[in-house]
């Protein structure tokens, strides 16, 4: 009988997810395995009615080009915190991990491949501990996982943000305006820093370097005094002013435990205005544009390699590991090690920070 793999995509979507799915399906089906997709992360196995679909080579043909994920994703629920509505309208989080295990057994699934970021991989680790055969594949546009040089989706996000920044530059220049462009990245400044260097920003604010609004105001004034007449700022959504606080709101969706970052660009505008900056300041928040659409070639390639490697680890029975990229190898690390610490910008040693400073970019400090 054919061996069976179940794939799930969890957390926020990310360009390249479909390319990973295609890499797994093509390589596994070629060796006679059957592959299934769990709809909306593991919730497809946890709901009262199971939602999984069989994936075959025909279904994944050309899929590497398509953004998003054909098997849907969510950052709500999961096997250990599954939201169940009570008769009085309230919600209770249920541990459905044993139910998941039972259903996997009933379906004859030999291995699970979980494609997701740190939250999803914490679930992979916990599933491994209850005896489920899991391989993790790292995914996030934020590039904040320490076990891999890059996650797929990151280069696409940077490309999109850079193209948007290029457009902002011409309108800022035409109107002599100050533009603040807010980008994603959660607690990591990678998207902001890469975009700022690629786009040639005047100021780049990242979460790893608390910013002083006064320093930014001075930089702006200097540019206007030097006759440049406009100023472009990239700010990461997780940036903190000297008060150390992030800007965002509590999650509203049931089962979602993540703070929704956003609004620090407006906060900076307010701070600059209060400091007496009189130039016209505009704020653009890129938001989910950075996660949408087709992956760039780099991400398609990395994602395909990750898919192929994930299947190889399943075949070799190397469960409890996360696929990684350490130049020049596609390799793997134990999930425990992969989750120990996030990969953040190091203001002291990262050459990108050094580069930014050397080309006169203000980092707000
Ligand atoms: O982790 C990826 C990411 O896009 C972050 O950069 C961002 O803070 C978050 O997800 C947004 O999540 P959601 O789509 O749930 O609002």
XYZ file of C-alpha atoms and ligand atoms in Angstrom:
381
model
C 0.000 0.000 0.000
C 1.218 3.514 -0.815
C 2.643 5.489 2.080
C 0.873 8.734 2.907
C 1.955 12.280 3.756
C -0.264 15.077 5.033
C 0.806 18.679 4.340
C -0.418 21.703 6.306
C 0.349 25.403 5.844
C 0.008 27.484 9.029
C 0.248 31.116 10.138
C 0.183 34.051 7.740
C 0.381 33.218 4.045
C 3.654 33.793 2.264
C 4.789 33.767 -1.370
C 6.365 30.361 -2.044
C 4.009 28.160 -0.002
C 2.553 26.679 -3.174
C 6.041 26.056 -4.539
C 6.864 23.994 -1.422
C 3.634 22.016 -1.840
C 4.521 21.362 -5.477
C 8.067 20.284 -4.543
C 6.716 17.766 -2.026
C 3.950 16.435 -4.274
C 6.138 16.051 -7.365
C 8.997 14.319 -5.570
C 6.758 12.116 -3.380
C 4.313 11.051 -6.106
C 7.248 10.154 -8.368
C 8.205 7.569 -5.733
C 4.700 6.187 -5.315
C 3.656 8.065 -2.165
C 0.220 9.585 -1.715
C 0.044 13.225 -0.599
C -2.859 14.984 1.085
C -3.417 18.633 1.989
C -5.039 19.561 5.289
C -7.350 22.528 4.711
C -6.729 25.676 6.786
C -3.690 24.431 8.631
C -4.435 21.541 11.023
C -7.969 22.809 11.568
C -8.971 20.608 8.627
C -8.303 17.586 10.834
C -9.740 19.069 14.007
C -13.136 20.311 12.874
C -16.191 18.113 13.314
C -16.095 17.402 9.578
C -12.603 16.527 8.372
C -11.381 18.608 5.424
C -8.442 17.143 3.572
C -7.822 16.804 -0.159
C -5.572 14.484 -2.129
C -2.930 16.331 -4.119
C -1.527 14.884 -7.318
C 1.002 15.951 -9.920
C -1.642 17.395 -12.213
C -3.033 19.588 -9.438
C 0.352 21.109 -8.658
C 1.450 21.672 -12.245
C 2.555 25.304 -12.589
C 1.738 25.984 -8.939
C 5.180 27.395 -8.064
C 4.212 30.667 -9.737
C 1.043 31.212 -7.711
C 1.070 33.212 -4.453
C -0.819 32.178 -1.309
C -1.553 28.551 -0.524
C -4.045 26.287 -2.270
C -4.706 24.436 0.996
C -5.514 27.659 2.910
C -3.935 28.835 6.127
C -4.827 30.437 9.430
C -3.196 31.737 12.570
C -6.229 30.794 14.640
C -6.872 27.510 16.375
C -4.541 24.535 16.073
C -4.437 21.169 17.848
C -3.645 22.535 21.306
C -5.942 25.614 21.325
C -8.916 24.768 19.163
C -11.733 27.315 19.681
C -15.111 25.756 20.421
C -18.242 27.910 20.722
C -20.311 27.231 23.834
C -24.110 27.369 24.088
C -23.901 30.743 25.865
C -21.928 32.207 22.921
C -18.565 32.200 24.702
C -15.489 30.388 23.356
C -13.406 27.726 25.053
C -9.988 26.595 23.806
C -9.880 22.809 23.569
C -6.855 20.532 23.338
C -7.678 18.383 20.293
C -4.206 16.946 19.790
C -5.217 13.401 20.744
C -8.176 13.628 18.366
C -5.758 14.715 15.654
C -3.494 11.744 16.354
C -6.438 9.356 16.207
C -7.665 10.800 12.928
C -4.182 10.603 11.400
C -4.044 6.928 12.394
C -7.495 6.254 10.964
C -6.479 7.895 7.685
C -3.257 5.859 7.596
C -1.046 8.966 7.437
C 2.623 8.049 7.904
C 4.056 11.556 8.178
C 3.026 15.195 8.475
C 4.875 18.113 6.872
C 4.053 21.387 8.600
C 4.996 24.517 6.633
C 4.957 27.566 8.878
C 6.753 30.130 11.016
C 7.778 30.008 14.674
C 4.222 29.526 16.011
C 3.539 26.662 13.601
C 6.886 25.028 14.338
C 6.185 25.172 18.086
C 3.090 23.125 17.200
C 5.275 20.727 15.131
C 7.514 20.211 18.148
C 4.570 19.547 20.463
C 3.030 17.124 17.946
C 6.329 15.237 17.789
C 6.198 14.869 21.566
C 2.858 13.050 21.375
C 4.243 10.636 18.814
C 3.270 12.182 15.485
C 5.907 11.946 12.736
C 6.488 15.593 11.811
C 8.884 17.496 9.574
C 8.800 21.306 9.690
C 9.443 23.660 6.781
C 10.251 27.258 7.782
C 8.104 29.979 6.261
C 7.861 33.704 6.876
C 8.292 36.954 5.005
C 9.890 38.292 8.211
C 13.058 36.135 7.839
C 13.235 35.914 11.636
C 14.092 32.218 12.094
C 17.631 31.674 13.350
C 18.198 28.207 11.916
C 18.081 29.219 8.269
C 19.935 31.851 6.261
C 16.706 32.812 4.505
C 13.074 31.871 4.604
C 11.179 31.831 1.306
C 8.834 34.780 0.888
C 11.326 37.254 2.303
C 12.933 38.226 -1.006
C 9.490 38.693 -2.555
C 8.414 40.957 0.308
C 11.604 43.003 -0.068
C 11.115 43.243 -3.832
C 7.526 44.443 -3.439
C 8.475 46.934 -0.722
C 11.384 48.236 -2.807
C 9.197 48.730 -5.877
C 6.684 50.631 -3.727
C 9.474 52.694 -2.208
C 10.756 53.613 -5.694
C 7.309 54.929 -6.535
C 7.134 56.912 -3.302
C 10.487 58.546 -4.029
C 9.277 60.174 -7.242
C 6.138 61.604 -5.670
C 8.034 62.738 -2.534
C 10.560 64.488 -4.755
C 7.896 66.161 -6.874
C 6.065 67.566 -3.855
C 9.032 68.207 -1.562
C 7.407 65.942 0.991
C 8.542 63.729 3.819
C 7.276 60.196 3.266
C 7.145 57.530 5.936
C 6.683 54.027 4.502
C 5.713 51.386 7.072
C 6.656 47.802 6.273
C 6.004 44.437 7.938
C 8.462 42.170 9.757
C 7.092 41.852 13.296
C 10.013 42.178 15.752
C 12.676 41.912 13.046
C 13.963 44.775 10.931
C 15.064 42.669 7.962
C 12.397 43.761 5.489
C 12.856 47.420 6.464
C 16.640 47.355 6.299
C 16.854 45.490 3.003
C 14.224 47.771 1.458
C 15.933 50.897 2.748
C 19.297 49.878 1.289
C 17.784 48.709 -2.003
C 15.616 51.806 -2.328
C 18.117 54.334 -0.975
C 16.105 55.607 1.996
C 17.336 58.579 4.007
C 16.156 57.109 7.286
C 15.478 53.496 8.291
C 13.893 52.624 11.610
C 14.060 49.026 12.812
C 12.810 47.349 16.024
C 16.342 46.419 17.070
C 17.402 50.096 17.338
C 15.028 52.250 19.422
C 14.587 55.541 17.608
C 14.853 59.089 18.890
C 12.341 61.311 17.011
C 14.585 64.329 17.611
C 17.418 62.684 15.626
C 15.054 61.993 12.743
C 13.763 65.575 12.809
C 17.372 66.798 12.601
C 18.099 64.528 9.637
C 15.010 65.817 7.831
C 15.961 69.451 8.428
C 19.501 68.789 7.235
C 18.224 67.392 3.959
C 15.989 70.396 3.360
C 18.795 72.790 4.313
C 21.127 71.003 1.889
C 18.609 71.675 -0.851
C 17.462 68.076 -1.257
C 13.922 69.165 -0.464
C 12.358 65.805 0.364
C 13.010 62.898 2.680
C 12.089 59.223 2.556
C 11.808 57.092 5.665
C 11.295 53.334 5.920
C 9.947 52.194 9.277
C 9.393 48.608 10.439
C 6.000 47.926 11.995
C 7.682 46.647 15.177
C 9.792 49.809 15.663
C 9.920 51.334 19.125
C 10.481 54.911 20.063
C 12.668 55.642 23.106
C 9.589 54.800 25.224
C 10.181 51.138 24.241
C 6.559 50.525 23.261
C 5.367 48.866 20.042
C 2.319 50.219 18.236
C -0.585 47.919 17.492
C -3.837 46.502 18.704
C -5.026 43.376 20.467
C -6.256 40.566 18.181
C -10.015 40.521 17.727
C -10.492 37.155 15.997
C -11.317 34.170 18.227
C -8.285 31.943 18.746
C -5.756 34.491 17.483
C -3.103 35.187 20.108
C -0.921 37.669 18.212
C -0.875 41.415 18.726
C -1.606 43.186 15.425
C 1.301 45.517 14.799
C 0.625 48.652 12.819
C 0.448 52.413 13.117
C 4.014 53.268 14.111
C 4.348 55.345 10.918
C 1.499 57.574 12.104
C 3.039 57.713 15.561
C 6.326 58.926 14.064
C 4.497 61.546 11.998
C 2.844 62.812 15.177
C 6.154 62.901 17.045
C 7.857 64.809 14.223
C 4.994 67.304 14.017
C 5.162 67.876 17.775
C 8.890 68.524 17.403
C 8.100 71.319 14.953
C 8.802 69.654 11.588
C 6.689 71.787 9.263
C 7.160 69.940 5.994
C 4.230 68.003 4.576
C 4.530 64.498 6.046
C 2.663 61.566 4.446
C 2.435 57.998 5.676
C 2.006 54.884 3.525
C 1.404 51.508 5.152
C 2.185 48.656 2.750
C 0.509 45.956 4.843
C -0.501 42.709 3.190
C 0.632 43.820 -0.272
C 4.007 42.507 0.875
C 2.653 38.967 1.190
C 0.545 38.812 -1.933
C 1.114 37.831 -5.542
C 3.712 35.728 -7.264
C 6.976 34.805 -5.548
C 10.189 36.121 -7.090
C 12.462 33.528 -8.717
C 14.701 33.247 -5.629
C 11.764 32.290 -3.407
C 10.372 29.827 -5.953
C 13.730 28.068 -6.046
C 14.273 28.031 -2.264
C 10.705 26.871 -1.646
C 11.035 24.066 -4.202
C 14.295 22.930 -2.594
C 12.605 22.978 0.827
C 9.756 20.832 -0.516
C 12.114 18.273 -2.005
C 14.213 18.157 1.184
C 11.123 17.771 3.384
C 10.087 14.665 1.448
C 13.624 13.270 1.662
C 13.595 13.680 5.457
C 10.246 11.869 5.596
C 11.646 9.037 3.488
C 14.671 8.748 5.756
C 12.454 8.850 8.875
C 14.287 11.925 10.231
C 11.284 13.249 12.100
C 11.310 16.118 14.591
C 13.494 18.227 12.287
C 13.119 21.526 10.482
C 14.388 21.961 6.925
C 16.961 24.757 6.734
C 19.179 26.609 4.320
C 22.764 27.178 5.362
C 24.671 28.346 2.345
C 25.401 26.350 0.217
C 23.413 23.467 1.700
C 19.771 22.642 2.171
C 19.911 20.799 5.458
C 17.950 20.315 8.694
C 18.101 20.982 12.451
C 16.130 19.550 15.393
C 12.949 21.567 15.954
C 13.998 22.250 19.573
C 17.145 24.027 18.409
C 15.384 25.879 15.618
C 13.032 27.587 18.036
C 15.516 28.668 20.683
C 15.893 32.282 19.614
C 14.616 34.528 16.832
C 16.879 35.866 14.113
C 17.000 39.610 14.589
C 19.227 42.316 13.143
C 22.378 42.736 15.235
C 23.062 46.496 15.278
C 26.712 45.888 16.260
C 27.750 43.198 13.835
C 25.427 43.047 10.840
C 27.184 44.426 7.782
C 23.899 45.814 6.477
C 23.719 48.142 9.496
C 27.325 49.167 8.899
C 26.560 49.727 5.219
C 23.544 51.878 6.022
C 25.558 54.082 8.352
C 28.473 54.378 5.910
C 26.217 55.653 3.139
C 24.787 58.308 5.450
C 21.460 56.667 6.230
C 20.066 57.599 9.632
C 18.916 54.673 11.748
C 17.128 57.033 14.096
C 19.650 56.764 16.927
O 4.643 37.135 10.107
C 4.236 37.621 8.882
C 3.408 38.871 9.042
O 3.050 39.334 7.759
C 4.081 39.972 9.853
O 5.056 40.671 9.118
C 2.889 40.765 10.280
O 3.131 41.469 11.481
C 1.859 39.710 10.516
O 2.230 38.591 9.759
C 0.454 40.135 10.130
O -0.407 39.106 10.443
P -1.950 39.107 10.036
O -2.043 38.812 8.581
O -2.518 38.058 10.878
O -2.476 40.463 10.345
